[in-house]
Short mmCIF file of C-alpha atoms in Angstrom, two decimals:
data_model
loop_
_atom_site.label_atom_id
_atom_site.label_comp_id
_atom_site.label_asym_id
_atom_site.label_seq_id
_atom_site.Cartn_x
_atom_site.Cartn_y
_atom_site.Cartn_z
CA UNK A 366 -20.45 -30.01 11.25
CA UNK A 367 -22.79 -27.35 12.72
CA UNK A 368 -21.86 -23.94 13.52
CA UNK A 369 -23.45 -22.09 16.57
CA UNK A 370 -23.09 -18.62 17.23
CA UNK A 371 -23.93 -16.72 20.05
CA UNK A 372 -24.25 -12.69 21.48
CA UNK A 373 -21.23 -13.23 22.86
CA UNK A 374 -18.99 -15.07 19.86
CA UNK A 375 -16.41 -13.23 18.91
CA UNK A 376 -15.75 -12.97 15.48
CA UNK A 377 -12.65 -10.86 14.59
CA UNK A 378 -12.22 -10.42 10.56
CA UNK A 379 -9.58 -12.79 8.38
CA UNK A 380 -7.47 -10.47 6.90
CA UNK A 381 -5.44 -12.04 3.52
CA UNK A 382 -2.65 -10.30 2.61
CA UNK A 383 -2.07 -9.03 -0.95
CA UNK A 384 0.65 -9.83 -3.37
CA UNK A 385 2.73 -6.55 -4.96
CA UNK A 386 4.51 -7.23 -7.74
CA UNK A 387 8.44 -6.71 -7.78
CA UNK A 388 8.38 -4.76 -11.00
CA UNK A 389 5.55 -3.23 -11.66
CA UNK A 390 4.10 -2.04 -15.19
CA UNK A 391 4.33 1.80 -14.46
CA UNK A 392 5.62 3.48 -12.14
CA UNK A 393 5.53 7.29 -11.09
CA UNK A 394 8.37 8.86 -9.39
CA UNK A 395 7.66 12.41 -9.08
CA UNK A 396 4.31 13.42 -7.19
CA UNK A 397 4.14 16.48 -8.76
CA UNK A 398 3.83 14.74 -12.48
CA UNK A 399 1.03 12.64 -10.45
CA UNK A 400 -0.66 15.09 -9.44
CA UNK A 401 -0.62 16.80 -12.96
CA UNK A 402 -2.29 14.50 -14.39
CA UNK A 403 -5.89 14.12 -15.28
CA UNK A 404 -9.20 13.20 -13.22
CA UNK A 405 -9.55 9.64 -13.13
CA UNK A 406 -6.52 8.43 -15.24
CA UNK A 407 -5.12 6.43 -13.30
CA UNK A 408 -7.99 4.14 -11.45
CA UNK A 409 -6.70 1.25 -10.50
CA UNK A 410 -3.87 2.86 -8.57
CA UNK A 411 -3.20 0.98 -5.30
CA UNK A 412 -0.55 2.81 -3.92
CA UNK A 413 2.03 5.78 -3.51
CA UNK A 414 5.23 4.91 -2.69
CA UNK A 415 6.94 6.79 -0.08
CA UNK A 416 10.27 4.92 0.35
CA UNK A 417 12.00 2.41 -2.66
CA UNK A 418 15.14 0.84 -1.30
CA UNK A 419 17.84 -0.35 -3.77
CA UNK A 420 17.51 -4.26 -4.63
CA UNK A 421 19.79 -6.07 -2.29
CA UNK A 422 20.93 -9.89 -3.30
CA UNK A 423 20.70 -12.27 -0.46
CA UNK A 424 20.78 -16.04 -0.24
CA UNK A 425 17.01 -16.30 -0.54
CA UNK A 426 17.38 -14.15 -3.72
CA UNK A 427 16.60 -10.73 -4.45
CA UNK A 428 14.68 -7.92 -2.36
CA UNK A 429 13.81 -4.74 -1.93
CA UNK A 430 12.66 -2.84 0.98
CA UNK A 431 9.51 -0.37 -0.09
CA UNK A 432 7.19 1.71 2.18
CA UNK A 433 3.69 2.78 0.53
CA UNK A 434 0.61 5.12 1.75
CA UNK A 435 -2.67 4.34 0.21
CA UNK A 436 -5.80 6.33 -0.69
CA UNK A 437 -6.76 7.11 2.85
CA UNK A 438 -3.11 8.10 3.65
CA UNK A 439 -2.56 5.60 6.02
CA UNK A 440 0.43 3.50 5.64
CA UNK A 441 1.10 0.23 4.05
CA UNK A 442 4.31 -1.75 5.30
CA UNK A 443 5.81 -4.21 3.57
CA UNK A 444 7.22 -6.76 6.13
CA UNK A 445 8.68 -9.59 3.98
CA UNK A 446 9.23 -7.46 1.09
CA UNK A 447 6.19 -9.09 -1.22
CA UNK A 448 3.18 -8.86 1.03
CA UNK A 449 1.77 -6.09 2.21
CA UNK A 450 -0.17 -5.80 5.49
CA UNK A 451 -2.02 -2.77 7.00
CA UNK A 452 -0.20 -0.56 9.48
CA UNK A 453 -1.95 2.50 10.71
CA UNK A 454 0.86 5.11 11.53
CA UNK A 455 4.51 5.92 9.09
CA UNK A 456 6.51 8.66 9.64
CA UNK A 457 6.53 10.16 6.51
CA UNK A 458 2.76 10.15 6.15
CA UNK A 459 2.54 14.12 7.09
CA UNK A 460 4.32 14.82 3.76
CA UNK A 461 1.18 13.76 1.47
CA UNK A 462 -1.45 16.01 2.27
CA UNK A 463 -5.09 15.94 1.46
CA UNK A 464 -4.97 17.69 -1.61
CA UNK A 465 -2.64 15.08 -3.32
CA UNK A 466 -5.45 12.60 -3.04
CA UNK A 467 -8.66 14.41 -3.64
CA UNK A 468 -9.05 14.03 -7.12
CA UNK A 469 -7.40 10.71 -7.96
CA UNK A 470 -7.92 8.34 -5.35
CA UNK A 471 -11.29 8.86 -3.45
#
């Protein structure tokens, strides 16, 4: 199989979603004991969460609806309640201001 491409192929990016885990190792609920803490302790941090939803029990099992911002402040939605895809606008992303994320996440 050969694969030609031209100046006018269009190649549009294959974006795979990632996995968040339902109960995650630590969690932070108060952003002002995040932002106490110190340069570069926390590295590997993927998200903040902005909305946690109670764990509901359905006939496919357990979920819970969850709303995160990442570094850049631009909103991560979770649409089947485990996988995460990019969405660029949330209405509670004016609450997290620059200064939140200067020192931790950039």
């Amino acid at each position: 199989m050969e694969l030609y491409l031209t100046r006018k192929t269009v190649v549009e990016p294959y974006k795979v979603p990632f996995q968040m885990l339902p109960f995650p190792k630590y969690i932070i609920l108060n952003l002002a004991d995040f932002v106490k803490l110190p340069n570069r302790t926390l590295v590997d941090i993927m998200a903040i969460v902005v909305y946690l939803d109670t764990i509901h029990c359905t006939m496919w099992g357990p979920f819970r609806k969850i709303v995160v911002i990442n570094a850049r402040q631009e909103c991560l939605e979770s649409s089947d309640y485990t996988t995460i895809h990019f969405n660029p606008f949330h209405h509670n992303t004016h609450h997290f201001e620059h200064k939140y994320f200067k020192n931790y996440l950039h």
